[in-house]
Amino acid sequence: MAELAEIILDGKSYKFPVITGTENEKAIDISKLRDETGYITYDQGYKNTGATKSEITFLDGENGILHYRGYPIEQLAETSSFLEVVYLLIYGNLPNRAELDSFTNRISKRSLVHEDMKIILDGFPSYAHPMGVLSSLVCSMTAFYPESLNPNPTDEDMDLHIIRLLAKMPTMVSWSYRKSKGMPFNYPKNGLDYCSNFLQMMFAHPTESYHVDPVVSDALNKLLILHADHEQNCSTSTVRIVGSSQASLYGSVSAGINALWGPLHGGANQEVIEMLDEIMASGMSVASFIDKVKKKEVRLMGFGHRVYKNFDPRAKIIKVACDQILNKLGINDPILDVAKALEEAALKDPYFVDRKLYPNVDFYSGIIYRALGIPVNMFTVMFALGRLPGWIAQWKELRANKEPIGRPRQIYTGSVKRDFTVIAKR
Ligand code: SDX
């Protein structure tokens, strides 16, 4: 017999079906609540609200579990390439050799961007934050590829829009960086893998030959995999709700980039490094900084999470990778010691333990980005590069399922005027 939830309102009983997910998550289906009762629910920030059913990513915040299409993140981060994970998220299965070769080839062939993107880049001052530049460049793809505005594309056209965005994102990211530095743009090199190609576009110098360090490329591969999707987080929910109006993929992802930019979301990785640098520059002890956090004078950026009330599994992997990568690169960055000391102090302190505040994906990632030579103001752009396949997969799923336009309700608390005659007197 179907499981039901009963709500008693004004002395009347209403029953609503209970939905059970494949990992035994439970939800009360209130799709008919307002029609049957006149009531709506209230859940500021949607902490208790499921916006959709999805087959893409599962995360268990209490037990620190993260799976992409059923595969544990730990396995994928250790054994897969980023493009294999991109394929898995978007198409639902890990590619075989032939599928991966074809996918890689299709992406390589479309990695160039329209030369007029240089004109857009020229319109930005060199100090423009690269997240603002990137969201503009992604949205400009609706102009260079106006067919992407068709709200009912064929599967073939939809796939072409997806391939174009995956292929051109590394080029747009690297060009926004090169522009900010006043350096000439590097073009994609199709013979290189996705991460190596990105690194050469970012750092190759026109007067010298550039060698991609496999340690750096492997580290980037792992970081991009760890950021690739995270179910209905703020930026992915943004991509979904914009996509639910039948807006284009490029317009929806551009909106997601702007949501990710916020310091409470993807912008935290930049805030963490700035926080650690500030602690070191001020000579403040870790204990003194922790006291400031407990007095709510500052937030411990990179700590806490809307869903994880245990260790963020990505943070665990990145922390181990930090030591490995810095050792392999022969880098001794004292900031890592400060981060570890902060984590150790916080995890022993009841203030953090009681609030279930643990390191999240952003706490250690910036230390690796910095070791890879990526500047701090590009950290959130790197998060966007990693999250792109998740945004695409979730947008594709929403459109395939023909989900309705997103339109939450509200409880009105504004003024109430009954004497409308006042207006008529004017
Ligand atoms: C990401 O959703 C996702 O999946 C996101 C993400 C993804 O992959 O897409 O995982 C990526 O965004 C990770 C989060 C990155 N953000 C930060 O590191 C910024 C710092 N963290 C926070 O501001 C905060 O923890 C949030 C926003 C992440 C979560 O906030 P919640 O769950 O809404 O918690 P809250 O703000 O209601 O805080 C509950 C309590 C409060 O204290 P009290 O009022 O109960 O006394 O915990 C405190 C908060 O003050 N608190 C913190 C804290 N985070 C929460 N105190 C100090 N430092 C912090 N970082």
CSV table of C-alpha atoms and ligand atoms in Angstrom, one decimal:
chain,number,residue,atom,x,y,z
A,1,MET,CA,0.0,0.0,0.0
A,2,ALA,CA,1.3,3.5,-0.9
A,3,GLU,CA,2.8,5.4,2.1
A,4,LEU,CA,0.8,8.5,2.9
A,5,ALA,CA,1.4,11.6,5.1
A,6,GLU,CA,-1.5,13.0,6.9
A,7,ILE,CA,-2.0,16.8,7.7
A,8,ILE,CA,-4.8,18.0,9.8
A,9,LEU,CA,-5.9,21.6,8.9
A,10,ASP,CA,-8.8,23.4,10.5
A,11,GLY,CA,-9.9,20.0,12.0
A,12,LYS,CA,-9.9,18.4,8.5
A,13,SER,CA,-7.6,15.5,7.6
A,14,TYR,CA,-5.7,15.6,4.3
A,15,LYS,CA,-3.5,12.8,3.0
A,16,PHE,CA,-0.6,13.2,0.6
A,17,PRO,CA,1.6,10.6,-1.0
A,18,VAL,CA,5.1,9.9,0.2
A,19,ILE,CA,7.8,9.5,-2.5
A,20,THR,CA,10.9,7.2,-1.8
A,21,GLY,CA,14.1,7.7,-3.7
A,22,THR,CA,16.5,5.0,-4.9
A,23,GLU,CA,18.7,5.7,-1.8
A,24,ASN,CA,15.6,5.6,0.4
A,25,GLU,CA,15.3,9.4,0.8
A,26,LYS,CA,11.7,10.3,1.7
A,27,ALA,CA,9.5,13.2,0.5
A,28,ILE,CA,5.9,14.3,1.0
A,29,ASP,CA,4.5,15.1,-2.5
A,30,ILE,CA,2.5,18.3,-1.8
A,31,SER,CA,1.9,19.0,-5.5
A,32,LYS,CA,-1.9,19.2,-4.7
A,33,LEU,CA,-1.6,20.9,-1.3
A,34,ARG,CA,-2.9,24.4,-2.3
A,35,ASP,CA,-5.6,23.1,-4.5
A,36,GLU,CA,-7.0,20.8,-1.8
A,37,THR,CA,-6.3,22.9,1.3
A,38,GLY,CA,-5.7,26.5,0.2
A,39,TYR,CA,-2.5,26.4,2.2
A,40,ILE,CA,1.1,26.6,0.9
A,41,THR,CA,4.3,25.5,2.7
A,42,TYR,CA,7.0,28.0,3.9
A,43,ASP,CA,10.6,27.0,3.7
A,44,GLN,CA,13.0,30.0,3.4
A,45,GLY,CA,16.1,28.9,1.5
A,46,TYR,CA,14.4,25.6,0.5
A,47,LYS,CA,16.4,23.7,3.1
A,48,ASN,CA,13.6,21.2,3.4
A,49,THR,CA,12.2,21.4,-0.1
A,50,GLY,CA,12.8,19.0,-3.0
A,51,ALA,CA,12.5,21.0,-6.3
A,52,THR,CA,12.8,18.0,-8.6
A,53,LYS,CA,13.5,14.3,-9.0
A,54,SER,CA,17.0,13.6,-10.5
A,55,GLU,CA,19.1,10.6,-11.6
A,56,ILE,CA,22.4,12.5,-11.8
A,57,THR,CA,23.9,13.1,-8.3
A,58,PHE,CA,23.2,11.7,-4.9
A,59,LEU,CA,24.6,13.2,-1.8
A,60,ASP,CA,24.1,12.2,1.9
A,61,GLY,CA,25.0,15.2,4.1
A,62,GLU,CA,24.9,13.3,7.3
A,63,ASN,CA,27.3,10.5,6.2
A,64,GLY,CA,29.5,12.6,3.8
A,65,ILE,CA,28.6,10.6,0.7
A,66,LEU,CA,28.7,11.9,-2.9
A,67,HIS,CA,27.9,9.8,-6.0
A,68,TYR,CA,27.8,10.8,-9.7
A,69,ARG,CA,25.3,8.5,-11.5
A,70,GLY,CA,25.8,6.0,-8.7
A,71,TYR,CA,29.7,6.0,-8.8
A,72,PRO,CA,31.4,7.2,-5.5
A,73,ILE,CA,33.3,10.4,-6.0
A,74,GLU,CA,36.4,8.8,-4.4
A,75,GLN,CA,36.7,6.3,-7.2
A,76,LEU,CA,36.0,8.8,-10.0
A,77,ALA,CA,38.6,11.3,-8.6
A,78,GLU,CA,41.2,8.5,-8.5
A,79,THR,CA,40.6,6.7,-11.7
A,80,SER,CA,38.8,8.8,-14.3
A,81,SER,CA,39.6,11.7,-16.6
A,82,PHE,CA,37.5,14.8,-16.3
A,83,LEU,CA,36.1,14.2,-19.8
A,84,GLU,CA,35.0,10.7,-18.8
A,85,VAL,CA,33.1,12.2,-15.8
A,86,VAL,CA,31.7,14.9,-18.1
A,87,TYR,CA,30.3,12.2,-20.3
A,88,LEU,CA,29.0,10.2,-17.3
A,89,LEU,CA,27.1,13.2,-15.9
A,90,ILE,CA,25.6,14.3,-19.2
A,91,TYR,CA,24.8,11.0,-20.9
A,92,GLY,CA,24.4,8.8,-17.9
A,93,ASN,CA,27.1,6.2,-18.4
A,94,LEU,CA,30.9,6.0,-18.4
A,95,PRO,CA,32.1,6.1,-22.1
A,96,ASN,CA,33.8,3.1,-23.6
A,97,ARG,CA,36.9,3.8,-25.6
A,98,ALA,CA,35.2,4.5,-28.9
A,99,GLU,CA,32.6,6.8,-27.2
A,100,LEU,CA,35.4,8.7,-25.3
A,101,ASP,CA,37.5,9.1,-28.5
A,102,SER,CA,34.5,10.4,-30.4
A,103,PHE,CA,33.4,12.7,-27.6
A,104,THR,CA,37.0,14.1,-27.2
A,105,ASN,CA,37.3,14.6,-30.9
A,106,ARG,CA,34.0,16.5,-31.1
A,107,ILE,CA,35.1,18.8,-28.3
A,108,SER,CA,38.6,19.4,-29.8
A,109,LYS,CA,37.1,20.4,-33.1
A,110,ARG,CA,35.0,23.1,-31.5
A,111,SER,CA,37.4,24.6,-29.0
A,112,LEU,CA,37.9,27.8,-31.0
A,113,VAL,CA,35.7,30.8,-30.2
A,114,HIS,CA,34.4,33.4,-32.6
A,115,GLU,CA,37.2,36.0,-33.1
A,116,ASP,CA,34.7,38.7,-32.3
A,117,MET,CA,34.8,37.6,-28.7
A,118,LYS,CA,38.0,39.6,-28.6
A,119,ILE,CA,35.9,42.7,-29.2
A,120,ILE,CA,33.8,41.8,-26.1
A,121,LEU,CA,36.9,41.2,-24.1
A,122,ASP,CA,38.3,44.6,-25.2
A,123,GLY,CA,35.2,46.2,-23.8
A,124,PHE,CA,36.1,45.2,-20.2
A,125,PRO,CA,38.6,47.1,-18.1
A,126,SER,CA,41.7,44.9,-17.2
A,127,TYR,CA,40.6,44.9,-13.5
A,128,ALA,CA,37.1,43.4,-14.4
A,129,HIS,CA,36.5,40.3,-12.2
A,130,PRO,CA,36.8,37.2,-14.5
A,131,MET,CA,33.5,35.8,-13.3
A,132,GLY,CA,31.7,38.8,-14.7
A,133,VAL,CA,33.7,38.5,-17.9
A,134,LEU,CA,33.0,34.8,-18.2
A,135,SER,CA,29.2,35.0,-17.6
A,136,SER,CA,29.2,37.7,-20.4
A,137,LEU,CA,31.2,35.6,-22.8
A,138,VAL,CA,29.0,32.5,-22.2
A,139,CYS,CA,25.8,34.6,-22.7
A,140,SER,CA,27.3,36.1,-25.9
A,141,MET,CA,27.2,32.5,-27.4
A,142,THR,CA,23.5,33.1,-27.8
A,143,ALA,CA,24.5,35.8,-30.4
A,144,PHE,CA,27.2,33.8,-32.2
A,145,TYR,CA,24.9,30.7,-32.2
A,146,PRO,CA,21.3,32.2,-32.4
A,147,GLU,CA,19.9,28.7,-33.2
A,148,SER,CA,20.6,28.0,-29.5
A,149,LEU,CA,17.6,30.2,-28.7
A,150,ASN,CA,15.2,27.6,-30.2
A,151,PRO,CA,13.2,26.4,-27.2
A,152,ASN,CA,12.5,23.0,-28.9
A,153,PRO,CA,15.8,21.8,-30.4
A,154,THR,CA,16.2,18.4,-31.9
A,155,ASP,CA,18.4,16.0,-29.8
A,156,GLU,CA,21.2,16.5,-32.4
A,157,ASP,CA,21.0,20.3,-32.1
A,158,MET,CA,20.8,20.2,-28.3
A,159,ASP,CA,23.9,18.0,-28.3
A,160,LEU,CA,25.7,20.5,-30.5
A,161,HIS,CA,24.9,23.4,-28.1
A,162,ILE,CA,26.3,21.2,-25.3
A,163,ILE,CA,29.5,20.3,-27.2
A,164,ARG,CA,30.1,23.9,-28.2
A,165,LEU,CA,29.9,25.1,-24.5
A,166,LEU,CA,32.1,22.3,-23.2
A,167,ALA,CA,34.6,22.9,-25.9
A,168,LYS,CA,34.8,26.7,-25.7
A,169,MET,CA,34.6,27.2,-21.9
A,170,PRO,CA,38.4,26.5,-21.4
A,171,THR,CA,39.2,28.9,-24.2
A,172,MET,CA,36.9,31.6,-22.8
A,173,VAL,CA,38.3,31.1,-19.3
A,174,SER,CA,41.9,31.3,-20.4
A,175,TRP,CA,41.3,34.3,-22.7
A,176,SER,CA,39.6,36.2,-19.8
A,177,TYR,CA,42.7,35.6,-17.7
A,178,ARG,CA,45.2,36.5,-20.4
A,179,LYS,CA,43.2,39.7,-21.2
A,180,SER,CA,43.3,40.7,-17.5
A,181,LYS,CA,47.1,40.3,-17.6
A,182,GLY,CA,47.5,42.2,-20.9
A,183,MET,CA,49.0,39.0,-22.4
A,184,PRO,CA,48.4,37.7,-26.0
A,185,PHE,CA,45.8,34.9,-26.3
A,186,ASN,CA,46.9,31.3,-26.7
A,187,TYR,CA,44.8,29.1,-29.1
A,188,PRO,CA,43.7,25.6,-28.3
A,189,LYS,CA,46.0,22.7,-29.3
A,190,ASN,CA,43.9,19.7,-30.3
A,191,GLY,CA,46.5,17.1,-29.6
A,192,LEU,CA,46.5,17.8,-25.9
A,193,ASP,CA,44.0,16.4,-23.3
A,194,TYR,CA,41.4,18.8,-21.9
A,195,CYS,CA,43.4,19.8,-18.8
A,196,SER,CA,46.8,20.1,-20.6
A,197,ASN,CA,45.2,22.2,-23.3
A,198,PHE,CA,43.6,24.5,-20.8
A,199,LEU,CA,46.9,24.9,-18.9
A,200,GLN,CA,48.8,25.8,-22.1
A,201,MET,CA,46.2,28.3,-23.1
A,202,MET,CA,46.5,29.8,-19.6
A,203,PHE,CA,50.3,29.9,-19.2
A,204,ALA,CA,52.2,29.3,-22.5
A,205,HIS,CA,54.4,32.2,-23.3
A,206,PRO,CA,54.6,33.1,-27.0
A,207,THR,CA,58.4,33.4,-26.9
A,208,GLU,CA,59.2,30.1,-25.2
A,209,SER,CA,58.1,26.5,-25.6
A,210,TYR,CA,55.7,25.4,-22.9
A,211,HIS,CA,55.8,22.0,-21.2
A,212,VAL,CA,52.7,20.9,-19.3
A,213,ASP,CA,53.8,19.3,-16.0
A,214,PRO,CA,51.8,16.1,-15.7
A,215,VAL,CA,51.6,16.7,-11.9
A,216,VAL,CA,49.8,19.9,-12.5
A,217,SER,CA,47.6,18.5,-15.2
A,218,ASP,CA,46.6,15.5,-13.0
A,219,ALA,CA,45.9,17.8,-10.0
A,220,LEU,CA,43.6,20.0,-12.2
A,221,ASN,CA,41.9,16.8,-13.5
A,222,LYS,CA,41.1,15.8,-10.0
A,223,LEU,CA,39.9,19.2,-8.9
A,224,LEU,CA,37.6,19.6,-11.9
A,225,ILE,CA,36.1,16.1,-11.2
A,226,LEU,CA,35.4,17.0,-7.6
A,227,HIS,CA,33.6,20.2,-8.6
A,228,ALA,CA,31.6,18.7,-11.5
A,229,ASP,CA,28.2,18.4,-9.9
A,230,HIS,CA,26.5,18.7,-6.5
A,231,GLU,CA,22.8,18.1,-7.0
A,232,GLN,CA,20.5,21.1,-6.3
A,233,ASN,CA,23.0,23.7,-5.0
A,234,CYS,CA,22.4,27.4,-5.4
A,235,SER,CA,24.0,27.8,-8.9
A,236,THR,CA,22.5,24.6,-10.3
A,237,SER,CA,19.1,25.5,-9.0
A,238,THR,CA,19.6,28.8,-10.8
A,239,VAL,CA,20.5,27.1,-14.0
A,240,ARG,CA,17.4,24.9,-13.6
A,241,ILE,CA,14.9,27.6,-12.9
A,242,VAL,CA,16.2,29.8,-15.7
A,243,GLY,CA,16.1,26.7,-18.0
A,244,SER,CA,12.5,26.0,-16.9
A,245,SER,CA,11.4,29.2,-18.7
A,246,GLN,CA,12.8,27.5,-21.9
A,247,ALA,CA,15.7,30.0,-21.9
A,248,SER,CA,18.7,28.8,-23.8
A,249,LEU,CA,21.4,26.6,-22.4
A,250,TYR,CA,23.9,29.5,-22.7
A,251,GLY,CA,21.7,32.0,-21.0
A,252,SER,CA,20.9,29.5,-18.2
A,253,VAL,CA,24.6,28.7,-17.6
A,254,SER,CA,25.5,32.4,-17.7
A,255,ALA,CA,23.0,32.9,-14.8
A,256,GLY,CA,24.5,29.9,-13.0
A,257,ILE,CA,28.0,31.5,-13.2
A,258,ASN,CA,26.6,34.6,-11.5
A,259,ALA,CA,25.0,32.6,-8.7
A,260,LEU,CA,28.2,30.7,-8.1
A,261,TRP,CA,30.1,34.0,-7.8
A,262,GLY,CA,28.6,34.8,-4.4
A,263,PRO,CA,31.0,34.5,-1.4
A,264,LEU,CA,28.6,32.1,0.4
A,265,HIS,CA,28.8,29.7,-2.6
A,266,GLY,CA,31.6,29.3,-5.1
A,267,GLY,CA,33.2,32.6,-4.3
A,268,ALA,CA,34.3,31.1,-1.0
A,269,ASN,CA,37.4,29.5,-2.4
A,270,GLN,CA,38.8,33.0,-3.1
A,271,GLU,CA,37.6,34.2,0.3
A,272,VAL,CA,39.4,31.3,2.0
A,273,ILE,CA,42.8,32.2,0.6
A,274,GLU,CA,42.3,35.9,1.3
A,275,MET,CA,41.3,34.9,4.9
A,276,LEU,CA,44.4,32.7,5.3
A,277,ASP,CA,46.7,35.4,3.8
A,278,GLU,CA,45.2,38.0,6.1
A,279,ILE,CA,45.8,35.7,9.2
A,280,MET,CA,49.4,35.3,8.2
A,281,ALA,CA,50.0,38.9,7.3
A,282,SER,CA,48.5,40.1,10.6
A,283,GLY,CA,50.6,37.7,12.6
A,284,MET,CA,47.3,36.8,14.4
A,285,SER,CA,47.3,33.4,16.1
A,286,VAL,CA,44.9,30.8,14.9
A,287,ALA,CA,43.3,30.9,18.4
A,288,SER,CA,42.7,34.6,18.1
A,289,PHE,CA,41.1,34.2,14.7
A,290,ILE,CA,38.9,31.4,16.0
A,291,ASP,CA,37.8,33.7,18.8
A,292,LYS,CA,36.8,36.4,16.3
A,293,VAL,CA,34.7,33.8,14.4
A,294,LYS,CA,33.0,32.7,17.6
A,295,LYS,CA,32.2,36.4,18.4
A,296,LYS,CA,30.7,36.4,14.9
A,297,GLU,CA,33.0,39.2,13.8
A,298,VAL,CA,34.1,37.1,10.8
A,299,ARG,CA,33.1,33.8,9.2
A,300,LEU,CA,35.5,30.9,8.9
A,301,MET,CA,35.3,30.7,5.1
A,302,GLY,CA,35.5,27.3,3.6
A,303,PHE,CA,33.7,25.9,6.6
A,304,GLY,CA,30.1,24.8,7.0
A,305,HIS,CA,27.6,23.6,4.4
A,306,ARG,CA,23.8,23.7,3.7
A,307,VAL,CA,23.7,19.9,3.4
A,308,TYR,CA,26.9,18.4,4.7
A,309,LYS,CA,26.7,18.2,8.5
A,310,ASN,CA,29.7,15.9,8.5
A,311,PHE,CA,32.9,16.0,6.5
A,312,ASP,CA,32.5,17.1,2.8
A,313,PRO,CA,34.0,14.1,1.1
A,314,ARG,CA,35.5,16.4,-1.5
A,315,ALA,CA,37.4,18.3,1.2
A,316,LYS,CA,38.9,15.1,2.5
A,317,ILE,CA,40.2,14.2,-1.0
A,318,ILE,CA,41.5,17.7,-1.7
A,319,LYS,CA,43.3,17.9,1.7
A,320,VAL,CA,45.2,14.7,0.9
A,321,ALA,CA,45.9,16.0,-2.6
A,322,CYS,CA,47.3,19.2,-1.2
A,323,ASP,CA,50.2,17.5,0.6
A,324,GLN,CA,50.9,15.3,-2.4
A,325,ILE,CA,50.8,18.0,-5.1
A,326,LEU,CA,52.8,20.6,-3.0
A,327,ASN,CA,55.5,17.9,-2.3
A,328,LYS,CA,55.7,16.8,-6.0
A,329,LEU,CA,56.0,20.4,-7.0
A,330,GLY,CA,58.5,21.1,-4.3
A,331,ILE,CA,56.4,23.9,-2.9
A,332,ASN,CA,56.4,24.7,0.8
A,333,ASP,CA,53.5,27.1,1.2
A,334,PRO,CA,53.1,28.0,4.8
A,335,ILE,CA,49.4,28.8,4.2
A,336,LEU,CA,48.8,25.0,4.2
A,337,ASP,CA,50.0,24.8,7.7
A,338,VAL,CA,47.7,27.7,8.8
A,339,ALA,CA,44.8,26.0,7.1
A,340,LYS,CA,45.5,22.7,8.9
A,341,ALA,CA,45.9,24.4,12.2
A,342,LEU,CA,42.6,26.3,11.7
A,343,GLU,CA,40.9,23.0,10.8
A,344,GLU,CA,42.3,21.2,13.8
A,345,ALA,CA,41.4,24.0,16.2
A,346,ALA,CA,37.9,24.3,14.8
A,347,LEU,CA,37.1,20.6,14.9
A,348,LYS,CA,38.0,20.5,18.6
A,349,ASP,CA,35.9,23.5,19.5
A,350,PRO,CA,32.3,23.0,20.6
A,351,TYR,CA,31.3,26.1,18.7
A,352,PHE,CA,32.0,24.4,15.4
A,353,VAL,CA,31.2,20.9,16.6
A,354,ASP,CA,27.7,21.9,18.0
A,355,ARG,CA,26.9,23.7,14.7
A,356,LYS,CA,28.2,20.7,12.6
A,357,LEU,CA,30.7,23.0,10.8
A,358,TYR,CA,33.3,21.0,8.8
A,359,PRO,CA,35.7,22.0,6.0
A,360,ASN,CA,33.8,22.1,2.6
A,361,VAL,CA,35.1,21.8,-0.9
A,362,ASP,CA,36.4,25.4,-0.8
A,363,PHE,CA,38.6,25.2,2.2
A,364,TYR,CA,41.7,23.5,0.7
A,365,SER,CA,41.0,23.9,-3.1
A,366,GLY,CA,42.5,27.4,-3.3
A,367,ILE,CA,45.8,26.2,-1.9
A,368,ILE,CA,46.2,23.8,-4.8
A,369,TYR,CA,45.0,26.3,-7.4
A,370,ARG,CA,47.7,28.7,-6.1
A,371,ALA,CA,50.3,26.0,-6.3
A,372,LEU,CA,49.3,25.4,-9.9
A,373,GLY,CA,50.0,29.1,-10.6
A,374,ILE,CA,46.3,30.1,-10.9
A,375,PRO,CA,45.7,33.6,-9.5
A,376,VAL,CA,43.2,34.1,-6.6
A,377,ASN,CA,40.7,36.1,-8.6
A,378,MET,CA,40.5,33.1,-11.0
A,379,PHE,CA,39.6,30.5,-8.3
A,380,THR,CA,35.8,30.8,-8.7
A,381,VAL,CA,36.2,30.7,-12.4
A,382,MET,CA,38.0,27.4,-11.9
A,383,PHE,CA,35.0,26.2,-9.9
A,384,ALA,CA,32.7,27.2,-12.8
A,385,LEU,CA,34.9,25.3,-15.3
A,386,GLY,CA,34.5,22.2,-13.1
A,387,ARG,CA,30.8,22.7,-12.4
A,388,LEU,CA,29.9,23.2,-16.1
A,389,PRO,CA,29.1,19.5,-16.8
A,390,GLY,CA,26.8,19.4,-13.8
A,391,TRP,CA,24.9,22.5,-14.9
A,392,ILE,CA,24.6,21.1,-18.4
A,393,ALA,CA,23.4,17.6,-17.2
A,394,GLN,CA,20.8,19.1,-14.8
A,395,TRP,CA,19.5,21.5,-17.5
A,396,LYS,CA,19.3,18.7,-20.0
A,397,GLU,CA,17.4,16.5,-17.5
A,398,LEU,CA,15.0,19.3,-16.7
A,399,ARG,CA,14.2,19.9,-20.4
A,400,ALA,CA,14.0,16.1,-21.2
A,401,ASN,CA,11.5,15.7,-18.4
A,402,LYS,CA,9.5,18.7,-19.7
A,403,GLU,CA,9.4,20.1,-16.1
A,404,PRO,CA,7.1,23.1,-15.6
A,405,ILE,CA,8.3,26.7,-15.3
A,406,GLY,CA,9.6,27.3,-11.7
A,407,ARG,CA,7.4,29.7,-9.8
A,408,PRO,CA,7.5,29.5,-6.0
A,409,ARG,CA,4.7,31.2,-3.9
A,410,GLN,CA,5.0,33.6,-0.9
A,411,ILE,CA,3.3,34.8,2.3
A,412,TYR,CA,2.5,38.5,1.9
A,413,THR,CA,3.4,40.5,4.9
A,414,GLY,CA,3.0,44.0,3.4
A,415,SER,CA,0.5,46.7,4.2
A,416,VAL,CA,-3.2,46.2,3.7
A,417,LYS,CA,-5.3,49.1,2.5
A,418,ARG,CA,-9.1,48.8,2.4
A,419,ASP,CA,-10.1,52.4,1.7
A,420,PHE,CA,-9.4,52.6,-2.0
A,421,THR,CA,-11.6,55.8,-2.3
A,422,VAL,CA,-8.5,57.9,-1.3
A,423,ILE,CA,-7.0,57.1,-4.8
A,424,ALA,CA,-10.2,58.1,-6.6
A,425,LYS,CA,-10.0,61.7,-5.0
A,426,ARG,CA,-6.8,62.7,-6.8
B,1,SDX,C1,29.6,25.7,-1.7
B,1,SDX,O1,25.0,23.7,-1.7
B,1,SDX,C2,26.2,23.2,-2.2
B,1,SDX,O2,26.2,22.1,-2.5
B,1,SDX,C3,27.3,24.2,-2.4
B,1,SDX,C4,28.6,23.6,-2.8
B,1,SDX,C5,28.6,23.1,-4.2
B,1,SDX,O3,29.4,22.2,-4.5
B,1,SDX,O4,27.8,23.6,-5.0
B,1,SDX,O5,29.0,22.6,-1.9
B,1,SDX,C6,29.7,24.7,-2.8
B,1,SDX,O6,29.0,26.7,-1.8
B,1,SDX,C7,30.3,25.3,-0.4
B,1,SDX,C8,30.0,26.4,0.7
B,1,SDX,C9,31.0,27.5,0.5
B,1,SDX,N1,30.7,28.7,1.4
B,1,SDX,C10,31.5,29.0,2.5
B,1,SDX,O7,32.5,28.3,2.8
B,1,SDX,C11,31.1,30.3,3.2
B,1,SDX,C12,31.2,30.0,4.7
B,1,SDX,N2,30.1,29.1,5.0
B,1,SDX,C13,28.8,29.7,5.3
B,1,SDX,O8,28.6,31.0,5.2
B,1,SDX,C14,27.7,28.7,5.6
B,1,SDX,O9,28.3,27.6,6.3
B,1,SDX,C15,26.9,28.2,4.5
B,1,SDX,C16,26.3,29.4,3.7
B,1,SDX,C17,27.8,27.4,3.5
B,1,SDX,C18,25.8,27.3,5.0
B,1,SDX,O10,25.0,28.1,5.8
B,1,SDX,P1,23.8,27.5,6.6
B,1,SDX,O11,23.7,26.0,6.5
B,1,SDX,O12,22.6,28.2,6.1
B,1,SDX,O13,24.1,27.8,8.0
B,1,SDX,P2,23.7,29.1,8.7
B,1,SDX,O14,24.2,30.2,7.9
B,1,SDX,O15,22.3,29.0,9.0
B,1,SDX,O16,24.6,29.0,10.0
B,1,SDX,C19,24.2,28.1,11.1
B,1,SDX,C20,25.1,28.5,12.3
B,1,SDX,C21,25.0,30.0,12.5
B,1,SDX,O17,25.4,30.2,13.9
B,1,SDX,P3,24.1,30.6,14.9
B,1,SDX,O18,23.3,31.7,14.3
B,1,SDX,O19,23.4,29.2,15.1
B,1,SDX,O20,24.8,31.0,16.2
B,1,SDX,O21,26.4,28.2,11.9
B,1,SDX,C22,27.2,29.4,11.9
B,1,SDX,C23,26.2,30.5,11.7
B,1,SDX,O22,26.7,31.8,12.2
B,1,SDX,N3,28.1,29.3,10.7
B,1,SDX,C24,29.3,29.7,10.7
B,1,SDX,C25,29.8,29.3,9.4
B,1,SDX,N4,28.8,28.8,8.7
B,1,SDX,C26,27.7,28.7,9.5
B,1,SDX,N5,30.1,30.3,11.6
B,1,SDX,C27,31.3,30.6,11.2
B,1,SDX,N6,31.9,30.3,10.1
B,1,SDX,C28,31.1,29.7,9.1
B,1,SDX,N7,31.7,29.4,8.0
